[in-house]
PDB file of C-alpha atoms in Angstrom:
ATOM      1  CA  MET A   1     -13.745  14.006 -12.619  1.00 59.00           C
ATOM      2  CA  LYS A   2     -11.632  11.783 -14.742  1.00 69.00           C
ATOM      3  CA  LEU A   3      -7.830  12.292 -14.924  1.00 68.00           C
ATOM      4  CA  GLU A   4      -6.234  11.562 -18.210  1.00 73.00           C
ATOM      5  CA  LEU A   5      -2.942   9.648 -18.267  1.00 72.00           C
ATOM      6  CA  ASN A   6      -0.956  12.730 -19.341  1.00 76.00           C
ATOM      7  CA  GLU A   7      -2.443  14.696 -16.438  1.00 78.00           C
ATOM      8  CA  ILE A   8      -1.360  11.971 -13.998  1.00 76.00           C
ATOM      9  CA  PHE A   9       2.169  12.020 -15.405  1.00 75.00           C
ATOM     10  CA  ALA A  10       2.183  15.835 -15.011  1.00 79.00           C
ATOM     11  CA  VAL A  11       1.259  15.484 -11.341  1.00 79.00           C
ATOM     12  CA  ILE A  12       3.970  12.850 -10.834  1.00 77.00           C
ATOM     13  CA  ASP A  13       6.542  15.267 -12.380  1.00 76.00           C
ATOM     14  CA  LYS A  14       5.420  18.149 -10.175  1.00 78.00           C
ATOM     15  CA  VAL A  15       5.631  15.967  -7.019  1.00 75.00           C
ATOM     16  CA  LYS A  16       9.019  14.762  -8.024  1.00 74.00           C
ATOM     17  CA  ASP A  17      10.197  18.335  -8.787  1.00 73.00           C
ATOM     18  CA  ALA A  18       8.981  19.526  -5.417  1.00 73.00           C
ATOM     19  CA  ASN A  19      11.022  16.782  -3.716  1.00 72.00           C
ATOM     20  CA  LEU A  20       7.940  15.464  -1.830  1.00 71.00           C
ATOM     21  CA  ALA A  21       8.031  11.969  -0.383  1.00 71.00           C
ATOM     22  CA  SER A  22       4.319  11.545  -0.904  1.00 76.00           C
ATOM     23  CA  PHE A  23       1.276  13.330  -2.310  1.00 78.00           C
ATOM     24  CA  THR A  24      -2.454  12.697  -1.993  1.00 81.00           C
ATOM     25  CA  TYR A  25      -5.354  14.226  -3.862  1.00 77.00           C
ATOM     26  CA  GLU A  26      -8.943  13.244  -3.067  1.00 77.00           C
ATOM     27  CA  ASP A  27     -12.342  14.466  -4.171  1.00 73.00           C
ATOM     28  CA  GLU A  28     -15.670  12.720  -4.354  1.00 74.00           C
ATOM     29  CA  ASP A  29     -14.804  10.819  -7.550  1.00 73.00           C
ATOM     30  CA  ILE A  30     -11.083  10.178  -7.399  1.00 75.00           C
ATOM     31  CA  CYS A  31      -8.258   9.413  -4.996  1.00 78.00           C
ATOM     32  CA  LEU A  32      -4.671   9.797  -6.245  1.00 78.00           C
ATOM     33  CA  LYS A  33      -1.846   8.847  -3.954  1.00 78.00           C
ATOM     34  CA  LEU A  34       1.814   9.043  -4.900  1.00 78.00           C
ATOM     35  CA  LYS A  35       4.787   7.939  -2.914  1.00 72.00           C
ATOM     36  CA  TYR A  36       8.311   8.673  -4.094  1.00 64.00           C
ATOM     37  CA  PRO A  37      10.087   5.288  -4.039  1.00 56.00           C
ATOM     38  CA  PHE A  38      13.618   6.441  -3.242  1.00 46.00           C
ATOM     39  CA  GLY A  39      15.116   7.227   0.140  1.00 43.00           C
ATOM     40  CA  ASP A  40      16.600  10.598  -0.874  1.00 44.00           C
ATOM     41  CA  ALA A  41      13.235  12.341  -1.138  1.00 42.00           C
ATOM     42  CA  VAL A  42      12.265  13.815   2.230  1.00 41.00           C
ATOM     43  CA  PRO A  43       9.088  15.732   3.029  1.00 40.00           C
ATOM     44  CA  GLN A  44       9.917  19.392   3.608  1.00 38.00           C
ATOM     45  CA  SER A  45       7.320  19.763   6.305  1.00 35.00           C
ATOM     46  CA  ALA A  46       4.416  18.022   7.993  1.00 35.00           C
ATOM     47  CA  GLY A  47       1.339  17.924   5.842  1.00 36.00           C
ATOM     48  CA  VAL A  48      -2.313  17.037   5.788  1.00 37.00           C
ATOM     49  CA  PHE A  49      -2.991  13.565   4.297  1.00 40.00           C
ATOM     50  CA  PRO A  50      -6.249  11.585   3.730  1.00 42.00           C
ATOM     51  CA  ALA A  51      -9.016  11.876   6.248  1.00 42.00           C
ATOM     52  CA  GLY A  52      -7.429  15.100   7.576  1.00 41.00           C
ATOM     53  CA  LYS A  53      -4.760  13.287   9.549  1.00 43.00           C
ATOM     54  CA  ASN A  54      -1.726  15.411  10.308  1.00 45.00           C
ATOM     55  CA  ILE A  55       1.457  13.452   9.740  1.00 46.00           C
ATOM     56  CA  ARG A  56       4.394  14.662  11.815  1.00 50.00           C
ATOM     57  CA  PRO A  57       8.000  13.849  10.812  1.00 52.00           C
ATOM     58  CA  GLU A  58       8.517  11.851  14.051  1.00 52.00           C
ATOM     59  CA  ASP A  59       5.477   9.695  13.116  1.00 52.00           C
ATOM     60  CA  ALA A  60       7.035   8.951   9.704  1.00 52.00           C
ATOM     61  CA  ALA A  61      10.352   8.056  11.336  1.00 53.00           C
ATOM     62  CA  GLY A  62       8.521   5.521  13.542  1.00 56.00           C
ATOM     63  CA  LYS A  63       6.976   3.900  10.492  1.00 56.00           C
ATOM     64  CA  GLU A  64      10.376   3.631   8.798  1.00 57.00           C
ATOM     65  CA  THR A  65      11.780   1.849  11.884  1.00 58.00           C
ATOM     66  CA  GLU A  66       8.813  -0.499  11.878  1.00 59.00           C
ATOM     67  CA  ALA A  67       9.353  -1.266   8.161  1.00 59.00           C
ATOM     68  CA  GLU A  68      13.061  -1.951   8.760  1.00 65.00           C
ATOM     69  CA  GLU A  69      12.251  -4.398  11.558  1.00 63.00           C
ATOM     70  CA  THR A  70       9.684  -6.168   9.301  1.00 61.00           C
ATOM     71  CA  ALA A  71      12.192  -6.455   6.498  1.00 62.00           C
ATOM     72  CA  GLN A  72      14.844  -7.983   8.851  1.00 68.00           C
ATOM     73  CA  LYS A  73      12.677 -10.895  10.067  1.00 78.00           C
ATOM     74  CA  PRO A  74      13.081 -14.201   8.235  1.00 80.00           C
ATOM     75  CA  GLY A  75      10.736 -15.227   5.433  1.00 86.00           C
ATOM     76  CA  ASN A  76       9.506 -13.796   2.169  1.00 92.00           C
ATOM     77  CA  LEU A  77       7.439 -10.606   2.098  1.00 95.00           C
ATOM     78  CA  GLN A  78       4.395 -10.558  -0.207  1.00 95.00           C
ATOM     79  CA  LYS A  79       4.083  -6.914  -1.127  1.00 94.00           C
ATOM     80  CA  SER A  80       1.263  -4.871  -2.491  1.00 94.00           C
ATOM     81  CA  PRO A  81       1.559  -4.342  -6.288  1.00 92.00           C
ATOM     82  CA  MET A  82      -0.482  -1.149  -6.075  1.00 92.00           C
ATOM     83  CA  VAL A  83      -1.881   1.646  -3.940  1.00 92.00           C
ATOM     84  CA  GLY A  84      -5.394   0.882  -2.645  1.00 92.00           C
ATOM     85  CA  VAL A  85      -7.464  -0.524   0.211  1.00 94.00           C
ATOM     86  CA  PHE A  86      -6.601  -4.031   1.457  1.00 95.00           C
ATOM     87  CA  TYR A  87      -9.435  -6.508   2.084  1.00 95.00           C
ATOM     88  CA  ALA A  88      -8.736  -9.800   3.838  1.00 95.00           C
ATOM     89  CA  SER A  89     -11.883 -11.399   2.529  1.00 93.00           C
ATOM     90  CA  ASP A  90     -13.523 -11.525  -0.926  1.00 90.00           C
ATOM     91  CA  GLN A  91     -16.911 -10.656   0.586  1.00 88.00           C
ATOM     92  CA  GLU A  92     -18.009  -8.105   3.170  1.00 86.00           C
ATOM     93  CA  GLY A  93     -17.990  -9.719   6.696  1.00 86.00           C
ATOM     94  CA  GLY A  94     -16.551 -12.940   5.291  1.00 90.00           C
ATOM     95  CA  GLU A  95     -13.775 -15.067   6.700  1.00 93.00           C
ATOM     96  CA  PRO A  96     -10.247 -13.905   5.808  1.00 94.00           C
ATOM     97  CA  LEU A  97      -8.767 -15.653   2.792  1.00 95.00           C
ATOM     98  CA  THR A  98      -5.470 -16.052   4.654  1.00 94.00           C
ATOM     99  CA  LYS A  99      -4.652 -16.231   8.384  1.00 94.00           C
ATOM    100  CA  PRO A 100      -1.356 -16.728  10.201  1.00 95.00           C
ATOM    101  CA  GLY A 101      -0.478 -20.422  10.166  1.00 95.00           C
ATOM    102  CA  ASP A 102      -2.254 -21.154   6.889  1.00 95.00           C
ATOM    103  CA  GLN A 103      -0.266 -23.139   4.265  1.00 96.00           C
ATOM    104  CA  VAL A 104      -0.277 -21.349   0.915  1.00 96.00           C
ATOM    105  CA  LYS A 105       0.828 -22.254  -2.571  1.00 96.00           C
ATOM    106  CA  GLU A 106       2.307 -19.960  -5.171  1.00 95.00           C
ATOM    107  CA  GLY A 107      -0.598 -18.398  -7.135  1.00 95.00           C
ATOM    108  CA  GLN A 108      -3.113 -18.798  -4.297  1.00 95.00           C
ATOM    109  CA  VAL A 109      -5.242 -15.693  -3.578  1.00 96.00           C
ATOM    110  CA  LEU A 110      -4.156 -14.172  -0.266  1.00 96.00           C
ATOM    111  CA  GLY A 111      -6.329 -11.041  -0.191  1.00 95.00           C
ATOM    112  CA  ILE A 112      -7.762  -8.227  -2.328  1.00 95.00           C
ATOM    113  CA  VAL A 113      -6.568  -4.645  -2.968  1.00 94.00           C
ATOM    114  CA  GLU A 114      -9.208  -2.277  -4.297  1.00 92.00           C
ATOM    115  CA  ALA A 115      -7.799   0.353  -6.558  1.00 88.00           C
ATOM    116  CA  MET A 116      -9.922   2.792  -8.484  1.00 85.00           C
ATOM    117  CA  LYS A 117     -13.054   0.763  -7.720  1.00 84.00           C
ATOM    118  CA  LEU A 118     -11.556  -2.395  -9.126  1.00 89.00           C
ATOM    119  CA  MET A 119     -10.929  -5.474  -6.955  1.00 92.00           C
ATOM    120  CA  ASN A 120      -7.464  -6.876  -7.566  1.00 92.00           C
ATOM    121  CA  GLU A 121      -6.576 -10.336  -6.269  1.00 94.00           C
ATOM    122  CA  ILE A 122      -3.260 -10.513  -4.481  1.00 95.00           C
ATOM    123  CA  LYS A 123      -1.749 -13.947  -5.342  1.00 95.00           C
ATOM    124  CA  ALA A 124       1.006 -15.600  -3.431  1.00 95.00           C
ATOM    125  CA  GLU A 125       4.470 -15.220  -4.994  1.00 94.00           C
ATOM    126  CA  TYR A 126       5.818 -17.887  -2.645  1.00 92.00           C
ATOM    127  CA  SER A 127       4.697 -21.207  -1.253  1.00 95.00           C
ATOM    128  CA  GLY A 128       4.987 -21.812   2.516  1.00 95.00           C
ATOM    129  CA  THR A 129       3.285 -20.884   5.784  1.00 96.00           C
ATOM    130  CA  VAL A 130       1.835 -17.498   6.461  1.00 96.00           C
ATOM    131  CA  GLU A 131       3.828 -16.275   9.479  1.00 95.00           C
ATOM    132  CA  GLU A 132       2.178 -12.808   9.730  1.00 94.00           C
ATOM    133  CA  VAL A 133      -0.530 -10.744   8.152  1.00 95.00           C
ATOM    134  CA  LEU A 134       1.063  -7.313   8.219  1.00 95.00           C
ATOM    135  CA  VAL A 135      -2.019  -5.143   7.391  1.00 95.00           C
ATOM    136  CA  GLU A 136      -5.544  -4.967   8.668  1.00 94.00           C
ATOM    137  CA  ASN A 137      -8.740  -5.393   6.790  1.00 94.00           C
ATOM    138  CA  GLY A 138      -9.838  -2.065   5.251  1.00 93.00           C
ATOM    139  CA  GLN A 139      -6.393  -0.539   5.667  1.00 94.00           C
ATOM    140  CA  MET A 140      -4.924   1.788   2.957  1.00 94.00           C
ATOM    141  CA  VAL A 141      -1.768   0.260   1.505  1.00 93.00           C
ATOM    142  CA  GLU A 142       0.991   1.701  -0.543  1.00 92.00           C
ATOM    143  CA  TYR A 143       2.779   0.318  -3.572  1.00 91.00           C
ATOM    144  CA  GLY A 144       5.440  -2.148  -2.358  1.00 92.00           C
ATOM    145  CA  GLN A 145       4.096  -2.248   1.220  1.00 94.00           C
ATOM    146  CA  PRO A 146       4.533  -5.716   2.784  1.00 95.00           C
ATOM    147  CA  LEU A 147       1.210  -7.381   3.258  1.00 96.00           C
ATOM    148  CA  PHE A 148       2.164 -10.947   4.351  1.00 96.00           C
ATOM    149  CA  ARG A 149       5.287 -12.736   5.694  1.00 95.00           C
ATOM    150  CA  ILE A 150       5.525 -16.290   4.294  1.00 95.00           C
ATOM    151  CA  VAL A 151       8.093 -18.721   5.607  1.00 94.00           C
TER     152      VAL A 151
END
């Protein structure tokens, strides 16, 4: 199934109108994940998300606290420019492109985010030392989610 752009916008409007913090649709051909970017949207109840995982409100609160702690540490956060799957290497089973302690330069490829079967290079927005890799290889990432801390 292929979603047309106007259909995607219609889904976004419905999610926004329903005051949902996030929405996921998956079938065998497509995965559409939306996350409302503002703090005033709150899920009305626990829901079922990808892979059948039940997300409870207290779990979401724990993730928010974790995100706040991450944001308060010194350094620059390299964030994901899209929703997708993060890969630390450019080849299956390969060495990570970036590890804690590595020196990186602006524009250097740090990792890959696969979105809609396209591999997208994540390039450093900052030069410095990688203090932390904040996601694991193969982990689903959201738009704006911190991937690396560079000091």
